[in-house]
JSON list of C-alpha atoms in Angstrom, two decimals:
[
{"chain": "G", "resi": 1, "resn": "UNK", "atom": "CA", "xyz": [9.13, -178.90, -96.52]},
{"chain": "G", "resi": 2, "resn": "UNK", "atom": "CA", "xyz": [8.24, -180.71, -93.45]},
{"chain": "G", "resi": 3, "resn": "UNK", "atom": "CA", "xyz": [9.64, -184.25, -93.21]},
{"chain": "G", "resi": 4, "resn": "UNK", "atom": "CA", "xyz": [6.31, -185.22, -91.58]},
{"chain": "G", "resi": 5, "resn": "UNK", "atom": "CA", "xyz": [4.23, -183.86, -94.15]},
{"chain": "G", "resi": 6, "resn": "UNK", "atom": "CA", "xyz": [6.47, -185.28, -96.87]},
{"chain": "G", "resi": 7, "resn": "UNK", "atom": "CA", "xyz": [5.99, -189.03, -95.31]},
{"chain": "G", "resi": 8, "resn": "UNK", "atom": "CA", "xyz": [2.65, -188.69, -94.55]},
{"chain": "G", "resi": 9, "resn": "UNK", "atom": "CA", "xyz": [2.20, -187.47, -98.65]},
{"chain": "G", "resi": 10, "resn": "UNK", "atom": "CA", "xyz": [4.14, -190.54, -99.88]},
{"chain": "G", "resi": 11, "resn": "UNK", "atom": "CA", "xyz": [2.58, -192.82, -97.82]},
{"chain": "G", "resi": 12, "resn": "UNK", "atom": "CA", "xyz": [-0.95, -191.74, -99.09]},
{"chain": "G", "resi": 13, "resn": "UNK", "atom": "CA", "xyz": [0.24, -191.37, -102.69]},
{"chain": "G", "resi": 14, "resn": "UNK", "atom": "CA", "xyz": [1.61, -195.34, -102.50]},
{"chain": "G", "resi": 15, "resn": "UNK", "atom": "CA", "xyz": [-2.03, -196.37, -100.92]},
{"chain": "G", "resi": 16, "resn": "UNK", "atom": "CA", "xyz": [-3.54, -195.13, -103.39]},
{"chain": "G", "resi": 17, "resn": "UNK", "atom": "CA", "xyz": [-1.39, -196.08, -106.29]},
{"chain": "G", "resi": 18, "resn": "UNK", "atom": "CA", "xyz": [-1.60, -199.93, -104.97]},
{"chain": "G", "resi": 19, "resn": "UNK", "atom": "CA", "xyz": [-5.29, -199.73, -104.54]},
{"chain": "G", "resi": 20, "resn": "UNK", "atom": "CA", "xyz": [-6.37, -197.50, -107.49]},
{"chain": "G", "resi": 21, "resn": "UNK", "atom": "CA", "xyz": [-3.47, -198.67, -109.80]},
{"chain": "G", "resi": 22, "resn": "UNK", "atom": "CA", "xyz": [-5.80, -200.42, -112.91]},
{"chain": "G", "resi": 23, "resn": "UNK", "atom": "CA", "xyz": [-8.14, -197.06, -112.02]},
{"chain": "G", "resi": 24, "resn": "UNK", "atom": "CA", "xyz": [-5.46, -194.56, -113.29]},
{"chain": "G", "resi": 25, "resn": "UNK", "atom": "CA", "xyz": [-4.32, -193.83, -116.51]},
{"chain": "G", "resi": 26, "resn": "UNK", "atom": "CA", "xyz": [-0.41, -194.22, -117.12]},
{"chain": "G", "resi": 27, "resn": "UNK", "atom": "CA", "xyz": [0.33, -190.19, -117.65]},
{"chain": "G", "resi": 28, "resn": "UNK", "atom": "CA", "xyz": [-1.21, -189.63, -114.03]},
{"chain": "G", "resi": 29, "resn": "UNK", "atom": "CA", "xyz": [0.66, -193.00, -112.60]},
{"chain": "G", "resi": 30, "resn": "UNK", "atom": "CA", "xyz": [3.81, -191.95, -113.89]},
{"chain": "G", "resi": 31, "resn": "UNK", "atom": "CA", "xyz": [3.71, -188.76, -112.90]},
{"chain": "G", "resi": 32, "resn": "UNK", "atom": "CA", "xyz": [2.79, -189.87, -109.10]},
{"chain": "G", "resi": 33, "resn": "UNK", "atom": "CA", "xyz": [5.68, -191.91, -109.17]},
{"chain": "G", "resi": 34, "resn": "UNK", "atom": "CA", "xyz": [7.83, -189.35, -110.39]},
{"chain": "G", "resi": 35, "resn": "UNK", "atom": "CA", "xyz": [6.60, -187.17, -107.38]},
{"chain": "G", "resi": 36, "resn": "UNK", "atom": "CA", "xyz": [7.21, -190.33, -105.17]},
{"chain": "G", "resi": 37, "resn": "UNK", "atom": "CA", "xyz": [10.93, -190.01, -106.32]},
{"chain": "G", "resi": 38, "resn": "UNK", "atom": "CA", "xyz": [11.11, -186.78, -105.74]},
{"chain": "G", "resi": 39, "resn": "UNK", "atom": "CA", "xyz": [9.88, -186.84, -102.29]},
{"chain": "G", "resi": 40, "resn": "UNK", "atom": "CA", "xyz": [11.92, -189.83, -101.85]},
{"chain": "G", "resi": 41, "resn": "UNK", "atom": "CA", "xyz": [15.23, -188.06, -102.77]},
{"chain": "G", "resi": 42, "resn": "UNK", "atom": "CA", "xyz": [14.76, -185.26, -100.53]},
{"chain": "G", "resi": 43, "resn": "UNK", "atom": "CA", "xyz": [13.87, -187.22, -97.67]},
{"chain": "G", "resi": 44, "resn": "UNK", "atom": "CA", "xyz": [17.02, -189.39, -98.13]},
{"chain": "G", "resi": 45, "resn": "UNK", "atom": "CA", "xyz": [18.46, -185.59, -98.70]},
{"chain": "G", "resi": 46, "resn": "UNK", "atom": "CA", "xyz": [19.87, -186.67, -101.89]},
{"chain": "G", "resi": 47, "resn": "UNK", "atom": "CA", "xyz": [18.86, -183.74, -104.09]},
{"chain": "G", "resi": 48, "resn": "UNK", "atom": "CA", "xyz": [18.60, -179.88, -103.32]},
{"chain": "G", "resi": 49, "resn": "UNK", "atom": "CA", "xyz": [15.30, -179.55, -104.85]},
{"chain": "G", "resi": 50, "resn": "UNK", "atom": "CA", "xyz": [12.14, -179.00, -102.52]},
{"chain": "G", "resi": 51, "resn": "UNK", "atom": "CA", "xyz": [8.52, -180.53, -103.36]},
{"chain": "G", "resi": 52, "resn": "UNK", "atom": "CA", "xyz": [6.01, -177.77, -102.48]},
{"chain": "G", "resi": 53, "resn": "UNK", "atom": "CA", "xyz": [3.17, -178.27, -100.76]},
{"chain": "G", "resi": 54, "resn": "UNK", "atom": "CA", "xyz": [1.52, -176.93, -104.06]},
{"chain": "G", "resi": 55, "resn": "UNK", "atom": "CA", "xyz": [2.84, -180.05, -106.48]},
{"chain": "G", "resi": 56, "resn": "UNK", "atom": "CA", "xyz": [1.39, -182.35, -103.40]},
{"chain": "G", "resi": 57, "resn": "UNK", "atom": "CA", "xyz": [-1.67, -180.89, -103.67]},
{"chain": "G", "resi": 58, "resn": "UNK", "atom": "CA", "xyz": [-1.90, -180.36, -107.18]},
{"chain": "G", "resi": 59, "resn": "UNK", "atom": "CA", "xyz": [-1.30, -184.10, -107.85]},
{"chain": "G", "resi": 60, "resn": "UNK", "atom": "CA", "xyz": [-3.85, -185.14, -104.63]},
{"chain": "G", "resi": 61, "resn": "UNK", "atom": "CA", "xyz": [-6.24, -183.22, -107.36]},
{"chain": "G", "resi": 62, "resn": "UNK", "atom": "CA", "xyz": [-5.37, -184.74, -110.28]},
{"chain": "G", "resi": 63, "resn": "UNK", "atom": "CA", "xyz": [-6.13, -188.14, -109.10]},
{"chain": "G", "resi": 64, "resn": "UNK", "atom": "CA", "xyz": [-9.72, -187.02, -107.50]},
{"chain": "G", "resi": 65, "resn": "UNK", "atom": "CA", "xyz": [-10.48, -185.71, -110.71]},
{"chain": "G", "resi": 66, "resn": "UNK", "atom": "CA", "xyz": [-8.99, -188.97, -112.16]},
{"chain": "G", "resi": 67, "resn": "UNK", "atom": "CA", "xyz": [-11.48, -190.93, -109.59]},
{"chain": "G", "resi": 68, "resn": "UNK", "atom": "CA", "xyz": [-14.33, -189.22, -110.14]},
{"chain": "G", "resi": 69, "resn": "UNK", "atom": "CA", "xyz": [-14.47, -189.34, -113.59]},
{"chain": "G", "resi": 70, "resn": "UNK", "atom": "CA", "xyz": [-13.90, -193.73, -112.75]},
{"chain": "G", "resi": 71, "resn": "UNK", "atom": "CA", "xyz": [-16.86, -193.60, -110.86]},
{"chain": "G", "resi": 72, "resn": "UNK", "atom": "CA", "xyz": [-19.22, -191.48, -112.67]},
{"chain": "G", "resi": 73, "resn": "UNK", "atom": "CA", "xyz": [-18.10, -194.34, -115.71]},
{"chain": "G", "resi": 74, "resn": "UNK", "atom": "CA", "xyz": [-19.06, -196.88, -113.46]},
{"chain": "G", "resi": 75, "resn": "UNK", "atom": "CA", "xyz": [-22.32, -194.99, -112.43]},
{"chain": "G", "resi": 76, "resn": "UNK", "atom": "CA", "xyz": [-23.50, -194.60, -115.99]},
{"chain": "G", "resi": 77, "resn": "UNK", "atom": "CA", "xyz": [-22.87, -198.55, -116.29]},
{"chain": "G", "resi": 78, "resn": "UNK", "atom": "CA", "xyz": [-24.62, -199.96, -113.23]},
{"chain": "G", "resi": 79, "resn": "UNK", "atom": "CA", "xyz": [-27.73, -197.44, -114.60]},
{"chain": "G", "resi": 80, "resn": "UNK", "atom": "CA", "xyz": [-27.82, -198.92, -117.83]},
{"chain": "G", "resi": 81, "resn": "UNK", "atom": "CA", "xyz": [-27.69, -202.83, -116.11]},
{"chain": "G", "resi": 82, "resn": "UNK", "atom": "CA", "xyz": [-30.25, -201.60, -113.46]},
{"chain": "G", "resi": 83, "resn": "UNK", "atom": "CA", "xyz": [-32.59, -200.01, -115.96]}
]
């Protein structure tokens, strides 16, 4: 994959793990970090393996849905204190 791409992807996915870190279950942490090390391998061109554009984008997904479902929680909270 492009090496652009790939540092631009890990750079996003370590934002948001360091800002949304208490926000994320540990399943979805560990398996961003696992992606991290994966991306990290093949930029230092230590493994043969490839990360897709597809697992990028399927864990970018995961932790929307992972977001969302934080802040419609916190919605539902600040509408009970509100009401």
């Amino acid at each position: 994959m492009n090496t652009q791409l790939l540092k631009n992807s890990r750079k996003v996915l370590e934002l948001i793990l360091l800002e949304k870190h208490d926000d994320i279950d540990s399943s979805t942490r560990l398996e961003v970090e696992n992606l991290l090390n994966q991306i990290n391998a093949e930029l230092e061109g230590k493994v043969p393996l490839r990360t897709t554009k597809r697992e990028i984008l399927e864990m970018f997904g995961t932790l929307l849905g992972v977001l969302h479902k934080g802040a419609e929680l916190v919605d539902k909270i600040l509408s009970v204190f509100n009401s």
